[in-house]
CSV table of C-alpha atoms in Angstrom, one decimal:
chain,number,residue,atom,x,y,z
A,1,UNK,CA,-41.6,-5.9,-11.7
A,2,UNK,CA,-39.0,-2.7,-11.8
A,3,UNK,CA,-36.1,-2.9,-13.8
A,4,UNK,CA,-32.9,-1.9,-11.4
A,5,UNK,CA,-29.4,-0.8,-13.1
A,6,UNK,CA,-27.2,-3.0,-11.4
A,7,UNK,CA,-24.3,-2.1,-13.3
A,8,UNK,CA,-25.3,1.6,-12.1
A,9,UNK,CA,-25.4,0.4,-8.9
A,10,UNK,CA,-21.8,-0.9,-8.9
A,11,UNK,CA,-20.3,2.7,-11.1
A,12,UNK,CA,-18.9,0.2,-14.0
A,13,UNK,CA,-19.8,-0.6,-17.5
A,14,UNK,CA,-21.6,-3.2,-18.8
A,15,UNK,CA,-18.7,-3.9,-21.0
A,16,UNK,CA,-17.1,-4.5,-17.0
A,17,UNK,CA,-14.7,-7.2,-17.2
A,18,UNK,CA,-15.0,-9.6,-14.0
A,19,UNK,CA,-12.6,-8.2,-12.1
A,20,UNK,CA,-13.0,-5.2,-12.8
A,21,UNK,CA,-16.9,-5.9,-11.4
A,22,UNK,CA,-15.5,-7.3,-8.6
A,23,UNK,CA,-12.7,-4.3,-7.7
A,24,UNK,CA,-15.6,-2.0,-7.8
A,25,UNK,CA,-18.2,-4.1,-5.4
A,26,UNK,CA,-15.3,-4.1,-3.0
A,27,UNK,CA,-14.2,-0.5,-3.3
A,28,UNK,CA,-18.1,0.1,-2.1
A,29,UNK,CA,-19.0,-2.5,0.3
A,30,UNK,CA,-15.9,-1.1,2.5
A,31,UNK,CA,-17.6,2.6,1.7
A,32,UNK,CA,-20.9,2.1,2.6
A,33,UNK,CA,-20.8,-0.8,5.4
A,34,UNK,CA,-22.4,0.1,8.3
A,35,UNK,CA,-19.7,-0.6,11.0
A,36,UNK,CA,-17.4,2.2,9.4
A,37,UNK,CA,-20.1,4.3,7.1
A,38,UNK,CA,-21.7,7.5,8.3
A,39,UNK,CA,-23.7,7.4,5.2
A,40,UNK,CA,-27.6,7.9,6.6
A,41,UNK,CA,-28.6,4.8,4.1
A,42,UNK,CA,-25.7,2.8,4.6
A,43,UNK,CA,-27.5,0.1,5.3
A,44,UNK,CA,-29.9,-0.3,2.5
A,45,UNK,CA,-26.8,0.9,0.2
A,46,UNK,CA,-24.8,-1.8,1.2
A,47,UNK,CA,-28.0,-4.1,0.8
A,48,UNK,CA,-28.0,-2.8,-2.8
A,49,UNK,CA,-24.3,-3.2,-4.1
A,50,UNK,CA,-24.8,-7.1,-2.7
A,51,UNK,CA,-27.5,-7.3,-4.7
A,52,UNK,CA,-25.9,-6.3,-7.7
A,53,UNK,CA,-22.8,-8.2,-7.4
A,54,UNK,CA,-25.1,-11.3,-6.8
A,55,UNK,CA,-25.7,-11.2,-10.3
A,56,UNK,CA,-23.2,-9.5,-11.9
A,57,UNK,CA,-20.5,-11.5,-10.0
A,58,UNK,CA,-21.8,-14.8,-11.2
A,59,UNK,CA,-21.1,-15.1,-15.2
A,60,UNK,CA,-24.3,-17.3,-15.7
A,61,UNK,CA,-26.7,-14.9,-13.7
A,62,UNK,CA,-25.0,-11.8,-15.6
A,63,UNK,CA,-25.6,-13.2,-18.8
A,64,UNK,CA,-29.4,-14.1,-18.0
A,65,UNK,CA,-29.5,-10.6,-16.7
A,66,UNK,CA,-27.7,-9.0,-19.4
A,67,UNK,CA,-30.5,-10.8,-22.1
A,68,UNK,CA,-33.4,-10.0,-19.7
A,69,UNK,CA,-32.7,-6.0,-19.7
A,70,UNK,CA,-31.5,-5.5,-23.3
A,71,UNK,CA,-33.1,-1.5,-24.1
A,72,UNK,CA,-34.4,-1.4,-20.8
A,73,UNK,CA,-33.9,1.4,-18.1
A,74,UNK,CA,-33.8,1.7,-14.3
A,75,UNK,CA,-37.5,2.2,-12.6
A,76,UNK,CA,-39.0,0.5,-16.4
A,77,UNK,CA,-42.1,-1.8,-15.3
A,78,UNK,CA,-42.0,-4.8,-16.8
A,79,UNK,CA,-42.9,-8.6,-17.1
A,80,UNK,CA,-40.5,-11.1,-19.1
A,81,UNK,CA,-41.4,-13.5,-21.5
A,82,UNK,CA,-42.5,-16.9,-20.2
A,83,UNK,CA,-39.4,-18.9,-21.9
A,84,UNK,CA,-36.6,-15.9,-21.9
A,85,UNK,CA,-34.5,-17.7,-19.4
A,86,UNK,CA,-34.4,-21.6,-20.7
A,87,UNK,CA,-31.2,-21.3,-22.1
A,88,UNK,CA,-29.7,-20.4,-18.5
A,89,UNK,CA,-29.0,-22.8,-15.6
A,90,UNK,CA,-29.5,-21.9,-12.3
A,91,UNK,CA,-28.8,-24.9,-10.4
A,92,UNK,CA,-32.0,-26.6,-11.0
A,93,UNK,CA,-34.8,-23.1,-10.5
A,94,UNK,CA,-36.2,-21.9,-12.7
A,95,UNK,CA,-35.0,-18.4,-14.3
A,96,UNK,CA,-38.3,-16.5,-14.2
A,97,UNK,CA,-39.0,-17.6,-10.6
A,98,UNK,CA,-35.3,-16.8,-9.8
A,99,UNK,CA,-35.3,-13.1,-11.2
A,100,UNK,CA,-38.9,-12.3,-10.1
A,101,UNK,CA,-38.1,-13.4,-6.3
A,102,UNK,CA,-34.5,-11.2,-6.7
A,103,UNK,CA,-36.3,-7.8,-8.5
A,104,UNK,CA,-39.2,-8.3,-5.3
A,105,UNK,CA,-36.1,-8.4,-2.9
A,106,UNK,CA,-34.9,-5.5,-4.3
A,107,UNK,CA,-37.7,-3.5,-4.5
A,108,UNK,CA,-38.2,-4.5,-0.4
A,109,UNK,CA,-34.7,-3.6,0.5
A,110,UNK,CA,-34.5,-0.4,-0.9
A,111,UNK,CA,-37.7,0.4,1.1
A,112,UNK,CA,-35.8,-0.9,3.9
A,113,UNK,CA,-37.1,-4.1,4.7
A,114,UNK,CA,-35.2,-7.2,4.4
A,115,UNK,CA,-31.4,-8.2,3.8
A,116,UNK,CA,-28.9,-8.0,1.8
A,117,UNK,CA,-27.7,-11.3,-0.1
A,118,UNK,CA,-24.5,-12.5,0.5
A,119,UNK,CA,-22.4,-13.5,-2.7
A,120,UNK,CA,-19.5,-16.2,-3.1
A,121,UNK,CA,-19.1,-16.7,1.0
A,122,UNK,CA,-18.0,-12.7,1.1
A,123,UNK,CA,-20.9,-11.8,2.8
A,124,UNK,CA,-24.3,-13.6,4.7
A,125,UNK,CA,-26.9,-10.6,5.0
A,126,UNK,CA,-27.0,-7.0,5.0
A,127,UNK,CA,-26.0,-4.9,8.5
A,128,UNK,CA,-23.7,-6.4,11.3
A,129,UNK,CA,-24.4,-9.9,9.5
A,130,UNK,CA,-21.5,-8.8,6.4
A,131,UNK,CA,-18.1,-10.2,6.4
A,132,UNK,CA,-15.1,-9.5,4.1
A,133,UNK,CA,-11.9,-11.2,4.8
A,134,UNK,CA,-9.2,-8.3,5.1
A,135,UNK,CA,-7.0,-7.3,2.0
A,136,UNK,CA,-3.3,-8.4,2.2
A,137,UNK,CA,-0.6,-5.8,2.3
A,138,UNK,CA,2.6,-6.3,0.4
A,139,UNK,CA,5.6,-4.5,1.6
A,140,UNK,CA,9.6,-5.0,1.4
A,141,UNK,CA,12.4,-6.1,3.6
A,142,UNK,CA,15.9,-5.4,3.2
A,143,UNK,CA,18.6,-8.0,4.0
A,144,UNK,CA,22.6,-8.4,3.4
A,145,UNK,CA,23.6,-11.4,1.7
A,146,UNK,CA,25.0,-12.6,4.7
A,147,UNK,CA,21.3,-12.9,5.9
A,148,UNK,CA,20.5,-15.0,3.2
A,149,UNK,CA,23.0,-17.3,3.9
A,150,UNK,CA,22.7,-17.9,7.5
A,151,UNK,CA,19.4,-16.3,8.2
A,152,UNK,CA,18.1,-13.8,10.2
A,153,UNK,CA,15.3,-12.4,12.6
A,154,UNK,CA,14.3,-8.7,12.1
A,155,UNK,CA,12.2,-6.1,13.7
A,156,UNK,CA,9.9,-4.1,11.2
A,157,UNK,CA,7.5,-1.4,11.9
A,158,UNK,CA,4.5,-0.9,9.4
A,159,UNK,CA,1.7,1.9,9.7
A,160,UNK,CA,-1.8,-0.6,9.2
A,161,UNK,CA,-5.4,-0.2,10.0
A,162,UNK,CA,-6.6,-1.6,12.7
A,163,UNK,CA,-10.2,-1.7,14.3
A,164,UNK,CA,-10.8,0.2,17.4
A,165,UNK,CA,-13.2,-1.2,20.5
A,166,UNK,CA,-15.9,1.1,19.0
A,167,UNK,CA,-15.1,-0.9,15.5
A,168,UNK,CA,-13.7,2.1,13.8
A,169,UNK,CA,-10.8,1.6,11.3
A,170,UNK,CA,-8.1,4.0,12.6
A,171,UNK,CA,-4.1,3.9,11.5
A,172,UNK,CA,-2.3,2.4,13.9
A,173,UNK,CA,2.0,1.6,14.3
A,174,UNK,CA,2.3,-2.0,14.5
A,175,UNK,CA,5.7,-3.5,15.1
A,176,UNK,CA,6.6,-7.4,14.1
A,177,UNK,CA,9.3,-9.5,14.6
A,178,UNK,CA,10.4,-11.3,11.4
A,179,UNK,CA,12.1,-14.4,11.0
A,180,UNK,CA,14.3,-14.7,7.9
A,181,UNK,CA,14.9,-18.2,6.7
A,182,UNK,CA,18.2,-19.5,5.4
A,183,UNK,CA,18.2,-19.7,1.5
A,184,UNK,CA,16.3,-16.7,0.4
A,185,UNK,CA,16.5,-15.2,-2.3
A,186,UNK,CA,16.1,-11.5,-4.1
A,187,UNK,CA,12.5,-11.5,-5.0
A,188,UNK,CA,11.2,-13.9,-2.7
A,189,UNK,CA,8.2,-13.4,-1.0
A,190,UNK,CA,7.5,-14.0,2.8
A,191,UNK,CA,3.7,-14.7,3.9
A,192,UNK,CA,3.1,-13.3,7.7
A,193,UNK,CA,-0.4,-15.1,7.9
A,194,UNK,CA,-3.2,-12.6,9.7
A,195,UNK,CA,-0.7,-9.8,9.3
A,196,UNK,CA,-2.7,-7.7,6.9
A,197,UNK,CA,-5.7,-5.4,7.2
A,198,UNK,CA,-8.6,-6.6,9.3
A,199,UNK,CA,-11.4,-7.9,8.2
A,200,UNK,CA,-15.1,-6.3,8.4
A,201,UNK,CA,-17.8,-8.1,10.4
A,202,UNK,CA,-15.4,-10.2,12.4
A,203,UNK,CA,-14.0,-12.1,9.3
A,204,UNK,CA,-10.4,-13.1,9.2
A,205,UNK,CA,-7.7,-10.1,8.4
A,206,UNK,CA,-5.4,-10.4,5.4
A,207,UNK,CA,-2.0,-11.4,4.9
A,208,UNK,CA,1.4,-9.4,4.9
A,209,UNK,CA,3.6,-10.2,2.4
A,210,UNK,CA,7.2,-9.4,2.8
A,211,UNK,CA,9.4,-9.2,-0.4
A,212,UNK,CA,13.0,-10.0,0.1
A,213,UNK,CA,15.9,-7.2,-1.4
A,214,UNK,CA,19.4,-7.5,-0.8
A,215,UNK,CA,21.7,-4.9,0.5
A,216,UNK,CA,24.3,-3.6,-2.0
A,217,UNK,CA,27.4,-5.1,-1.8
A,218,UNK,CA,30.8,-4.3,-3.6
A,219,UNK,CA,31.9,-7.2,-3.4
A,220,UNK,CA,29.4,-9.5,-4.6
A,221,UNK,CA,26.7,-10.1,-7.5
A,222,UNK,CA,24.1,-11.8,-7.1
A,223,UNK,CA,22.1,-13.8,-10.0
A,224,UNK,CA,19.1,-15.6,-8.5
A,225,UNK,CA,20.8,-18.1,-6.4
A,226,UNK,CA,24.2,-17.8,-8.1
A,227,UNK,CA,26.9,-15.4,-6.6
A,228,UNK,CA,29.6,-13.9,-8.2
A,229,UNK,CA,33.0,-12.3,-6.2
A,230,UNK,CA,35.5,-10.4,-7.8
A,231,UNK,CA,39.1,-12.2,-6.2
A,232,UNK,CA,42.0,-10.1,-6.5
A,233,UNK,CA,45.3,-12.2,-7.0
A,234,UNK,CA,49.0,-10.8,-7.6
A,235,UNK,CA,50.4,-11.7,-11.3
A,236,UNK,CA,53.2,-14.2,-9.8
A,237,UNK,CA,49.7,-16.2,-8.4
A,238,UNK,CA,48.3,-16.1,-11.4
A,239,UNK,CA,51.2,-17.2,-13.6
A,240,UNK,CA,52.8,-19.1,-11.1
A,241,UNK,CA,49.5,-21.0,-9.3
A,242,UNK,CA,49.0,-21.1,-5.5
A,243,UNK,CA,46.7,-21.3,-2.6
A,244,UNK,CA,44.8,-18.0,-1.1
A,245,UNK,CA,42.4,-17.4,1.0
A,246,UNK,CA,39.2,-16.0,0.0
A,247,UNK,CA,36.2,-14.2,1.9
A,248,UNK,CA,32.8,-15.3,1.1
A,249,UNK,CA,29.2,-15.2,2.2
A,250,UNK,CA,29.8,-18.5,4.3
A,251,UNK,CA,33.0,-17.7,5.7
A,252,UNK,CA,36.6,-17.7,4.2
A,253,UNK,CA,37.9,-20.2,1.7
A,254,UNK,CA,41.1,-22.1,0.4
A,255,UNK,CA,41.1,-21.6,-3.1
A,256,UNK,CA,43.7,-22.8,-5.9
A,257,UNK,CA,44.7,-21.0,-8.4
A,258,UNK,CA,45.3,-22.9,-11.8
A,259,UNK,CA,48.6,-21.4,-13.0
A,260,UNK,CA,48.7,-19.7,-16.4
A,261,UNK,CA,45.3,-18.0,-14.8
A,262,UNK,CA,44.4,-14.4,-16.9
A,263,UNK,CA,42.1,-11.4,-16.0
A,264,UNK,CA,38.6,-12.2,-16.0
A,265,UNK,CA,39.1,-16.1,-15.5
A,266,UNK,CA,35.9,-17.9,-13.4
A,267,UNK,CA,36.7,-20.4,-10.7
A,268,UNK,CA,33.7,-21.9,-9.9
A,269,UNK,CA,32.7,-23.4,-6.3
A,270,UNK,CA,29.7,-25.5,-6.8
A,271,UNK,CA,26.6,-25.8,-4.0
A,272,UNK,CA,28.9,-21.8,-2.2
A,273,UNK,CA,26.2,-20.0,-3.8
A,274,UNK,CA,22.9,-19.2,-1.9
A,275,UNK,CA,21.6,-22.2,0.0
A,276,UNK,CA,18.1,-22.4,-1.2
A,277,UNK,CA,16.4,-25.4,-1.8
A,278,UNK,CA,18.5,-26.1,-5.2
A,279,UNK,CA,21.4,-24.2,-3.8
A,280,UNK,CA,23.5,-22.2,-6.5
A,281,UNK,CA,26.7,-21.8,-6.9
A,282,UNK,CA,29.7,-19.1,-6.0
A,283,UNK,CA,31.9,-17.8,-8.8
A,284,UNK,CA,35.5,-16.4,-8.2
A,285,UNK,CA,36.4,-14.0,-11.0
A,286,UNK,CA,40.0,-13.7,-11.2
A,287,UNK,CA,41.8,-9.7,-11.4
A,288,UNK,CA,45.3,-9.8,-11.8
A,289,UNK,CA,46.4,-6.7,-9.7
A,290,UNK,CA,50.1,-5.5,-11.1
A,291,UNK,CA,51.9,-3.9,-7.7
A,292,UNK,CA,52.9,-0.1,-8.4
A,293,UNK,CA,56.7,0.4,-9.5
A,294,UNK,CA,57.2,2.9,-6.1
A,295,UNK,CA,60.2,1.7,-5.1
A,296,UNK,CA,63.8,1.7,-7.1
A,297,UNK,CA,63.7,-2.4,-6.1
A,298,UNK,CA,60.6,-2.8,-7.8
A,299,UNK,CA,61.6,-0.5,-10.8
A,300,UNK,CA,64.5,-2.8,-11.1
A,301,UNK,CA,62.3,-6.0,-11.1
A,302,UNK,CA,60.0,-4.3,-13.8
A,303,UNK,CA,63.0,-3.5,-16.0
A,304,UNK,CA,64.9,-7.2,-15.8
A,305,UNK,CA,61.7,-8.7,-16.9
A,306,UNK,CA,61.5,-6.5,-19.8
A,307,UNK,CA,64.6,-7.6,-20.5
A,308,UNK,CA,64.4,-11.2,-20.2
A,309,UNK,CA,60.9,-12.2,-21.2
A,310,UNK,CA,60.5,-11.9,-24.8
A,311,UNK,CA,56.0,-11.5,-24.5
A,312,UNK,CA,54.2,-8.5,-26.6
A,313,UNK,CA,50.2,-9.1,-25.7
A,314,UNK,CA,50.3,-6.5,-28.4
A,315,UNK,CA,50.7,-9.1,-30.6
A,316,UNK,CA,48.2,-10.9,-29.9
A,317,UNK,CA,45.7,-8.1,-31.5
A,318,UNK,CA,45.2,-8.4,-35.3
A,319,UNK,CA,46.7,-12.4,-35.2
């Protein structure tokens, strides 16, 4: 029998990890597939690369290939040992029978007579007969956090393959309405089954996957499912305590303020965060806004309570 190079075949080396094997069978069988391939040999090439990734593609088959063609090259004649492949299972045939039926095959393909085989339910024969389920395509969708709170439907426009009724792959605008459910959150991903690129040979297309992003925002900061809102309160509020109202996400809130509240203080309104499935919470972080001394009333006010309160926060530094 003829020795064939299948790692030649598939451009990788035989140091290949698996997925790097498999990246590279992919890359070719979309190259050299008939439906799309002007290649003159498209045929028997794609016969060829389904060959190889039979074998290569399978770890027990690569390594019975691997010991079979140690310091051999492509086109060598030759006849392996009667016991070489004991140590390999192959569900029950034997290795010699298996390999000698596989290196006939290839020797008839590449003459052009007979089929590719099909590996791992990717493909069922060379020509028309291959199928590859389409790749999924990942994109992202901008969103306010308002969105994420109540939800949201969106329109999106995405420039995909698609197959014509000749079966070429040609670049086509496809536009999708989106539904955005309540509760999502930055990073999330949303799977648009079918959505993705087509698949060859009348196999299912891929998926779109649709990460979320928020907006920016001013006012908020968001934390996974945890939001956090910077609240602006006067300094008689703050020493004093009180009621306000507050603008959130969900709609406006009553909030209390403890009094004796400082700068940078964190109220915390548990379940007002994102509503996902463990919903998080909404923080309130408290700035004590001083009003501006514009007026000769208010410069008045600002001088009596210099007067009258006896407090340094200097003093506070170095205690």
């Amino acid at each position: 029998m003829e020795y064939k190079d299948y790692y030649a075949v598939l451009g990788v080396d035989k140091t290949a990890t698996q997925d790097e094997i498999k990246k590279a069978y992919r890359k070719l069988v979309r190259q050299y597939h008939p439906d799309v391939s002007k290649h003159k040999d498209a045929t028997e090439k794609t016969a060829e690369i389904n060959e190889a990734y039979d074998v290569l593609g399978d770890a027990e088959k690569r390594a019975a290939y691997d010991e079979l063609g140690r310091g051999r090259r492509a086109g060598e004649q030759f006849t392996p040992p009667p016991d070489w492949g004991s140590q390999f299972d192959f569900g029950g045939a034997d290795a010699n029978d298996f390999f000698a039926d596989l290196f006939a095959h290839a020797g008839r393909g590449a003459r052009g007579g007979g089929g590719a085989r099909g590996f791992g339910g990717m493909g069922g024969g060379g020509g028309a007969g291959f199928q590859m389920r389409g790749e999924d395509i990942h994109a992202a969708i901008a969103i306010d956090l308002r969105d994420a709170y109540n939800g949201a439907s969106r329109t999106i426009s995405l420039r995909v393959p698609q197959q014509d009724a000749q079966g070429r792959t040609v670049m086509q605008d496809k536009t999708l309405s989106v539904t955005i459910p309540k509760g999502v959150t930055p990073g999330q991903q949303l799977r648009l089954a079918g959505q993705g690129h087509p698949g060859m040979g009348g196999a299912a297309s891929g998926d779109l996957y649709l990460e979320i992003q928020l907006n920016e925002d001013p006012r908020y900061r968001v934390e996974g499912t945890h939001v956090y809102e910077n609240v602006p309160v006067t300094p008689w509020e703050a020493a004093l305590g009180g009621s306000v109202s507050v603008p959130t996400p969900s709609g406006a809130v009553e909030v209390t303020i403890p009094p004796g509240s400082q700068s940078g203080r964190k109220l915390r309104l548990k379940g007002r965060g994102i509503p996902a499935a463990q919903p998080g919470d909404l923080y309130l972080i408290l700035d004590v806004v001083l009003p501006p001394a514009s007026s000769e009333r208010a410069r008045e006010l600002y001088q009596q309570m210099a007067r009258e309160m006896a407090f340094n926060p200097r003093e506070r530094i170095g205690a």
